[in-house]
């Protein structure tokens, strides 16, 4: 039987199993092609195809803006006619992915205006906005979510310049007069909560300067959907570790400036507001010393840069606020100190050097709550600058902020039990 099976397995193919001839293949292909053409011309097929294309088009239109650069957010995509020699463009232009209005100029790194070299924050190209000029881009977003836009901006003249950023009806004007770094540009953030699923992000020069040749330069525009963390059970502070915040470029070494914002519901730093007219700096562990996690806050400009939060408390109950105080590793001139507020208590804490091998120290402040909500706040005691350039603003770092109920009665039950036990032992000893 084995020999029979072997001989059968090696037998020649049955005539019906022979490969089809070339003529047969061509005939079959022709038949299938004719059948396909007939199907393509049927109303049912065309209807199905239209439906499929409509579904794909709808899905494509519903793609939300991803975290990171918006389309051509670095302005490095070459326009259809190439980059213009003089850069200036009047009226609507063909900057890929953007719509412009007014005098919008594509500037190039090293380009001169008069005796001054124009600043391009990153790459080779950026956009300058003339008086009352603007650029805008449509974005697909999640209605009701919290978004933050990160962008770099520079001024071109020594006089007052400002930049208006908006996602209508939300709007914010940022003063570019203060330079926080010697690079000539800074990175800012702006937060908004969309009321529609399609919004228009607009950058506009409000035209406050007298010289029409002046105007802000913008570059590296990115967006991020902000994660709003749940408040920890053992901590009344929301986002006390500052891990939830605006988009940061991995190669961006300046941090991100969070300008004045009094609306805690629409903040690039969930839970926190910036009360004063100067910004605070959001820093990362890739370029700065961060006490805990990957993000922290560097306080700048003395009393002009206050960050605060309202935390839930129980009236007349004692609490403790603790936080990490450190230095950012950016050559900031000593001394470094923070003024900390918790309710009606205020105390300044000087950075005295690291504990063991760390670059920060833990400090605490006790207070008694007077209401259902208590304000905690921080600002830099001094107006610090860096030792290497004597002009870039810097300051102490704050991180890992915690507020918790600190009643001295916490240990009461243990001491009560100890006292009862000791009394019973003494009673037994006396009876014996």
Coordinates of C-alpha atoms in Angstrom, one line a residue:
X1 CA 0.0 0.0 0.0
X2 CA 2.9 2.3 0.7
X3 CA 4.4 1.8 -2.7
X4 CA 1.0 2.4 -4.2
X5 CA 0.6 5.7 -2.5
X6 CA 4.1 6.8 -3.5
X7 CA 3.6 5.9 -7.1
X8 CA 0.2 7.7 -7.0
X9 CA 1.8 10.8 -5.5
X10 CA 4.4 10.9 -8.3
X11 CA 1.9 10.2 -11.1
X12 CA 1.5 12.8 -13.8
X13 CA -1.3 15.4 -13.5
X14 CA -4.7 14.5 -14.8
X15 CA -5.4 16.4 -18.1
X16 CA -8.1 18.4 -16.3
X17 CA -5.4 19.8 -13.9
X18 CA -3.2 21.2 -16.6
X19 CA -2.4 24.9 -16.4
X20 CA -4.6 27.1 -18.7
X21 CA -3.2 28.3 -22.0
X22 CA -2.3 31.9 -22.7
X23 CA -5.3 32.1 -24.9
X24 CA -7.6 30.9 -22.1
X25 CA -6.1 33.5 -19.7
X26 CA -6.7 36.3 -22.2
X27 CA -10.2 35.2 -22.8
X28 CA -10.9 35.1 -19.0
X29 CA -9.3 38.5 -18.4
X30 CA -11.4 40.0 -21.3
X31 CA -14.5 38.5 -19.9
X32 CA -13.8 39.9 -16.4
X33 CA -13.0 43.3 -17.8
X34 CA -16.2 43.4 -19.7
X35 CA -18.1 42.3 -16.7
X36 CA -16.4 45.0 -14.6
X37 CA -17.2 47.7 -17.2
X38 CA -20.8 46.7 -17.3
X39 CA -21.0 46.8 -13.4
X40 CA -19.4 50.2 -13.4
X41 CA -22.1 51.6 -15.6
X42 CA -25.0 50.3 -13.6
X43 CA -26.9 52.8 -11.4
X44 CA -26.6 50.6 -8.4
X45 CA -22.8 50.4 -8.6
X46 CA -22.4 54.2 -9.1
X47 CA -24.7 54.8 -6.2
X48 CA -22.6 52.5 -3.9
X49 CA -19.4 54.1 -5.1
X50 CA -20.8 57.6 -4.4
X51 CA -21.8 56.5 -1.0
X52 CA -18.4 55.0 -0.2
X53 CA -16.7 58.2 -1.4
X54 CA -19.1 60.3 0.6
X55 CA -18.3 58.3 3.8
X56 CA -14.6 58.7 3.2
X57 CA -14.9 62.4 2.6
X58 CA -17.0 62.8 5.8
X59 CA -14.4 60.9 7.8
X60 CA -11.6 63.0 6.4
X61 CA -13.5 66.2 7.3
X62 CA -13.9 64.9 10.8
X63 CA -10.2 64.4 11.5
X64 CA -9.4 66.5 14.6
X65 CA -6.4 68.7 14.9
X66 CA -3.5 66.5 16.2
X67 CA -1.2 67.6 19.0
X68 CA 1.9 69.3 17.5
X69 CA 2.4 71.7 14.7
X70 CA -0.6 72.9 12.8
X71 CA -0.5 72.6 9.0
X72 CA 2.6 74.6 7.9
X73 CA 2.9 76.0 11.4
X74 CA 6.6 76.5 10.8
X75 CA 6.1 78.3 7.5
X76 CA 8.7 76.1 5.8
X77 CA 6.3 74.7 3.1
X78 CA 7.2 76.3 -0.2
X79 CA 4.4 78.5 -1.7
X80 CA 3.3 77.5 -5.2
X81 CA 5.3 80.3 -6.7
X82 CA 8.3 79.8 -4.4
X83 CA 9.4 82.1 -1.7
X84 CA 9.2 85.8 -2.9
X85 CA 12.5 87.7 -3.1
X86 CA 11.3 90.7 -1.2
X87 CA 9.0 88.6 1.0
X88 CA 6.1 91.2 1.1
X89 CA 2.7 90.0 0.0
X90 CA -0.3 92.3 -0.2
X91 CA -3.8 91.0 0.3
X92 CA -4.7 87.3 0.1
X93 CA -1.6 85.2 -0.5
X94 CA -0.7 81.6 -1.1
X95 CA 1.1 80.7 2.1
X96 CA 0.2 77.0 2.2
X97 CA -2.6 76.2 4.7
X98 CA -3.1 79.8 5.7
X99 CA -5.4 82.7 4.7
X100 CA -4.0 86.2 5.0
X101 CA -5.4 89.7 5.1
X102 CA -3.3 92.9 4.9
X103 CA 0.4 93.1 4.6
X104 CA 1.9 89.7 5.5
X105 CA 5.6 89.1 4.9
X106 CA 7.4 85.8 4.7
X107 CA 10.8 86.7 6.3
X108 CA 13.9 84.6 6.0
X109 CA 16.6 84.0 8.5
X110 CA 19.3 86.7 8.2
X111 CA 17.1 89.1 6.3
X112 CA 17.8 92.7 7.1
X113 CA 15.5 95.7 7.7
X114 CA 17.4 98.9 7.8
X115 CA 20.4 98.1 10.0
X116 CA 18.6 95.4 11.9
X117 CA 18.6 91.6 11.2
X118 CA 15.1 90.2 11.5
X119 CA 14.7 87.3 14.0
X120 CA 13.4 84.0 12.8
X121 CA 12.7 81.8 15.9
X122 CA 13.2 78.4 14.2
X123 CA 14.2 77.1 10.8
X124 CA 14.6 79.4 7.8
X125 CA 11.2 81.2 7.5
X126 CA 8.6 83.0 9.6
X127 CA 5.8 85.4 9.1
X128 CA 5.7 89.1 9.9
X129 CA 2.4 90.9 10.3
X130 CA 2.1 94.5 9.1
X131 CA -0.3 97.0 10.7
X132 CA -3.8 95.5 11.1
X133 CA -2.7 92.4 9.1
X134 CA -3.6 88.9 10.0
X135 CA -3.2 85.2 9.1
X136 CA -5.7 82.5 10.0
X137 CA -6.3 78.8 9.6
X138 CA -9.4 76.5 10.1
X139 CA -9.0 73.7 12.6
X140 CA -11.2 70.7 13.4
X141 CA -11.6 70.4 17.2
X142 CA -13.7 68.7 19.8
X143 CA -16.5 71.1 20.9
X144 CA -16.3 71.9 24.6
X145 CA -12.8 70.5 25.1
X146 CA -9.8 72.6 26.3
X147 CA -7.1 73.5 23.8
X148 CA -3.8 75.4 24.0
X149 CA -1.9 77.0 21.2
X150 CA 1.9 77.4 21.5
X151 CA 3.7 79.8 19.3
X152 CA 7.0 81.7 19.1
X153 CA 6.9 85.5 18.7
X154 CA 9.5 88.3 18.2
X155 CA 9.2 92.0 17.8
X156 CA 10.9 93.9 15.1
X157 CA 11.2 97.4 16.7
X158 CA 12.1 98.8 20.1
X159 CA 8.7 100.4 20.5
X160 CA 5.6 98.8 21.9
X161 CA 4.4 95.8 19.9
X162 CA 1.7 93.4 20.6
X163 CA 0.0 90.3 19.1
X164 CA -3.6 89.4 19.2
X165 CA -4.4 85.7 19.2
X166 CA -8.0 84.5 18.9
X167 CA -10.4 81.7 18.3
X168 CA -13.6 83.8 18.1
X169 CA -15.2 84.7 20.4
X170 CA -12.2 84.0 22.6
X171 CA -9.3 86.5 22.2
X172 CA -6.1 87.6 24.0
X173 CA -3.6 90.4 23.3
X174 CA -0.1 89.6 24.3
X175 CA 2.4 92.4 25.0
X176 CA 5.7 91.7 23.3
X177 CA 7.5 94.7 24.9
X178 CA 9.2 92.6 27.6
X179 CA 11.9 90.3 26.3
X180 CA 12.3 87.3 28.6
X181 CA 15.4 86.0 26.8
X182 CA 18.4 87.4 24.9
X183 CA 17.5 85.3 21.8
X184 CA 15.1 88.1 20.8
X185 CA 12.0 85.9 20.8
X186 CA 10.0 84.0 23.2
X187 CA 7.5 81.1 23.1
X188 CA 3.9 81.8 24.4
X189 CA 0.7 79.9 24.9
X190 CA -3.0 80.8 24.6
X191 CA -5.9 78.6 25.7
X192 CA -9.5 78.4 24.3
X193 CA -12.6 76.2 24.6
X194 CA -14.2 75.8 21.2
X195 CA -18.0 76.4 20.9
X196 CA -18.1 74.7 17.5
X197 CA -16.4 71.7 15.9
X198 CA -14.7 73.9 13.3
X199 CA -12.9 77.0 14.5
X200 CA -10.6 79.7 13.0
X201 CA -7.3 80.4 14.7
X202 CA -6.3 84.0 14.0
X203 CA -3.1 85.9 14.6
X204 CA -3.4 89.6 14.2
X205 CA -1.3 92.7 14.6
X206 CA -3.6 95.2 16.3
X207 CA -1.6 98.1 14.8
X208 CA -0.6 99.8 18.0
X209 CA 2.8 100.9 16.7
X210 CA 3.4 104.1 14.9
X211 CA 5.8 102.8 12.3
X212 CA 4.0 100.7 9.7
X213 CA 7.3 98.8 8.9
X214 CA 7.2 97.4 12.4
X215 CA 5.2 94.3 13.3
X216 CA 5.5 91.1 15.2
X217 CA 7.1 88.0 13.7
X218 CA 5.5 84.6 14.5
X219 CA 6.7 81.1 14.0
X220 CA 6.3 77.5 15.2
X221 CA 2.5 77.4 15.8
X222 CA 1.3 74.2 17.5
X223 CA -1.9 73.0 19.2
X224 CA -2.6 70.6 22.0
X225 CA -5.8 69.2 23.5
X226 CA -5.3 69.8 27.2
X227 CA -5.9 66.9 29.6
X228 CA -7.7 68.1 32.7
X229 CA -6.5 65.9 35.6
X230 CA -8.8 64.7 38.5
X231 CA -7.9 66.2 41.8
X232 CA -6.1 63.7 44.0
X233 CA -8.0 62.4 47.1
X234 CA -5.2 63.4 49.5
X235 CA -4.5 66.8 47.9
X236 CA -6.8 69.8 47.5
X237 CA -4.6 71.2 44.7
X238 CA -5.6 70.5 41.1
X239 CA -2.6 69.9 38.8
X240 CA -0.2 70.6 41.6
X241 CA 2.6 68.7 39.8
X242 CA 2.1 70.9 36.7
X243 CA 2.3 67.8 34.5
X244 CA -0.8 68.9 32.5
X245 CA 0.0 72.0 30.4
X246 CA 0.7 73.5 26.9
X247 CA 2.5 71.9 24.0
X248 CA 6.3 72.0 24.3
X249 CA 8.7 71.4 21.5
X250 CA 11.3 68.8 22.4
X251 CA 14.1 71.0 21.0
X252 CA 12.7 74.2 22.5
X253 CA 15.1 75.3 25.2
X254 CA 13.4 78.5 26.4
X255 CA 10.3 76.9 28.0
X256 CA 6.8 78.3 27.3
X257 CA 5.6 81.6 28.8
X258 CA 2.1 81.6 30.2
X259 CA 0.8 85.2 30.0
X260 CA -1.8 86.9 32.1
X261 CA -5.0 84.8 32.4
X262 CA -7.7 85.2 35.0
X263 CA -10.0 82.5 33.8
X264 CA -9.3 79.2 35.6
X265 CA -11.7 77.4 33.4
X266 CA -9.8 78.3 30.2
X267 CA -6.1 78.1 31.3
X268 CA -3.2 76.5 29.5
X269 CA -2.2 75.3 32.9
X270 CA -5.4 73.6 34.3
X271 CA -6.3 74.8 37.8
X272 CA -4.0 77.7 37.8
X273 CA -4.2 81.4 36.7
X274 CA -1.6 84.1 36.2
X275 CA -2.9 87.1 38.0
X276 CA -0.4 89.8 37.0
X277 CA 0.8 91.5 33.8
X278 CA 4.0 89.4 33.5
X279 CA 4.2 85.8 32.5
X280 CA 5.5 82.7 34.3
X281 CA 7.6 80.1 32.5
X282 CA 6.5 76.5 32.0
X283 CA 9.6 74.4 31.9
X284 CA 10.5 70.8 31.1
X285 CA 13.0 68.3 32.5
X286 CA 14.8 68.0 29.1
X287 CA 16.3 71.5 29.4
X288 CA 15.8 72.5 33.1
X289 CA 16.1 71.1 36.6
X290 CA 12.6 69.9 37.5
X291 CA 12.0 68.7 41.1
X292 CA 9.4 66.0 40.3
X293 CA 8.1 64.6 37.0
X294 CA 8.7 66.3 33.7
X295 CA 7.2 69.8 34.2
X296 CA 7.4 72.6 36.6
X297 CA 6.9 76.4 36.9
X298 CA 9.7 79.0 37.0
X299 CA 8.6 82.3 38.6
X300 CA 9.8 85.5 36.9
X301 CA 9.7 89.3 37.3
X302 CA 9.2 89.5 41.1
X303 CA 5.7 90.6 42.2
X304 CA 4.7 91.1 38.5
X305 CA 4.5 87.3 38.0
X306 CA 2.0 85.7 40.4
X307 CA 0.5 82.3 39.9
X308 CA -2.5 81.2 42.0
X309 CA -5.3 78.7 42.5
X310 CA -8.4 78.5 44.6
X311 CA -8.6 75.2 46.5
X312 CA -11.5 73.6 48.3
X313 CA -11.3 73.7 52.1
X314 CA -13.4 73.4 55.2
X315 CA -13.8 76.6 57.3
X316 CA -11.9 76.8 60.6
X317 CA -10.0 73.6 59.8
X318 CA -6.2 73.5 59.9
X319 CA -4.2 72.7 56.7
X320 CA -0.7 72.3 55.6
X321 CA 0.6 73.4 52.2
X322 CA 3.9 71.9 51.0
X323 CA 5.8 72.4 47.8
X324 CA 9.2 71.8 46.2
X325 CA 11.4 74.9 45.8
X326 CA 14.4 74.7 43.5
X327 CA 16.6 76.3 40.9
X328 CA 16.1 75.7 37.1
X329 CA 19.8 75.1 36.3
X330 CA 19.7 78.1 33.9
X331 CA 22.5 80.1 35.6
X332 CA 20.0 82.2 37.5
X333 CA 21.7 84.7 39.8
X334 CA 21.2 84.1 43.5
X335 CA 19.5 84.7 45.9
X336 CA 16.4 82.8 44.9
X337 CA 13.3 83.1 47.1
X338 CA 9.5 82.5 46.8
X339 CA 6.7 84.3 48.6
X340 CA 4.0 81.7 49.3
X341 CA 0.4 82.5 50.3
X342 CA -2.2 80.2 51.8
X343 CA -5.3 81.9 53.0
X344 CA -4.3 84.6 55.4
X345 CA -0.8 83.3 55.9
X346 CA 2.2 84.4 53.9
X347 CA 5.8 83.5 54.2
X348 CA 8.9 83.8 52.1
X349 CA 11.2 80.8 51.6
X350 CA 14.8 81.2 50.4
X351 CA 16.4 78.5 48.3
X352 CA 19.4 77.5 50.5
X353 CA 20.8 74.8 48.3
X354 CA 19.9 71.2 47.5
X355 CA 19.0 68.4 49.9
X356 CA 21.6 65.6 49.3
X357 CA 22.1 65.4 45.5
X358 CA 18.9 67.0 44.4
X359 CA 18.4 70.6 43.1
X360 CA 15.4 71.4 45.3
X361 CA 14.1 71.4 48.8
X362 CA 10.7 70.8 50.4
X363 CA 9.1 73.5 52.4
X364 CA 5.7 73.8 54.2
X365 CA 3.3 76.5 55.4
X366 CA 0.5 75.9 58.0
X367 CA -2.8 77.8 57.8
X368 CA -6.4 77.7 59.0
X369 CA -9.1 77.9 56.3
X370 CA -11.6 80.7 56.6
X371 CA -14.0 79.7 53.8
X372 CA -15.0 76.9 51.4
X373 CA -12.3 78.0 49.0
X374 CA -8.9 79.2 49.9
X375 CA -6.4 81.0 47.6
X376 CA -2.9 79.7 47.4
X377 CA -0.3 81.8 45.4
X378 CA 3.4 82.1 44.6
X379 CA 5.7 84.8 43.3
X380 CA 9.4 85.4 43.2
X381 CA 10.7 87.7 45.9
X382 CA 13.5 89.0 43.7
X383 CA 13.8 90.2 40.1
X384 CA 16.4 87.7 38.9
X385 CA 18.4 87.5 35.7
X386 CA 20.9 85.0 34.4
X387 CA 24.6 85.4 35.3
X388 CA 25.8 84.7 31.8
X389 CA 23.9 87.5 30.0
X390 CA 22.6 89.6 32.9
X391 CA 19.3 90.3 31.1
X392 CA 17.4 87.0 30.5
X393 CA 14.7 86.7 33.1
X394 CA 14.7 83.7 35.5
X395 CA 13.8 82.8 39.0
X396 CA 12.9 80.1 41.5
X397 CA 11.2 76.9 40.5
X398 CA 8.0 75.7 42.2
X399 CA 6.6 72.1 41.8
X400 CA 4.6 69.4 43.6
X401 CA 2.2 71.7 45.4
X402 CA 0.0 70.0 48.0
X403 CA -2.6 71.1 50.5
X404 CA -4.1 68.7 53.0
X405 CA -6.0 68.6 56.2
X406 CA -3.5 68.7 59.0
X407 CA -5.5 68.5 62.3
X408 CA -3.4 67.7 65.4
X409 CA -6.2 65.4 66.3
X410 CA -5.0 62.9 63.7
X411 CA -2.9 61.2 66.3
X412 CA -5.6 61.7 69.0
X413 CA -7.1 58.1 69.0
X414 CA -3.7 56.6 69.3
X415 CA -2.8 58.7 72.3
X416 CA -6.2 58.1 73.8
X417 CA -5.8 54.3 73.4
X418 CA -2.3 54.5 74.9
X419 CA -3.6 56.5 77.9
X420 CA -6.5 54.0 78.6
X421 CA -4.1 51.1 78.4
X422 CA -1.6 52.8 80.7
X423 CA -4.5 53.6 83.2
X424 CA -5.7 49.9 83.2
X425 CA -2.2 48.7 83.7
X426 CA -1.7 51.0 86.7
X427 CA -5.1 49.9 88.2
X428 CA -4.1 46.2 87.9
X429 CA -0.7 47.0 89.4
X430 CA -2.4 48.8 92.4
X431 CA -4.9 46.0 93.0
X432 CA -2.1 43.4 93.0

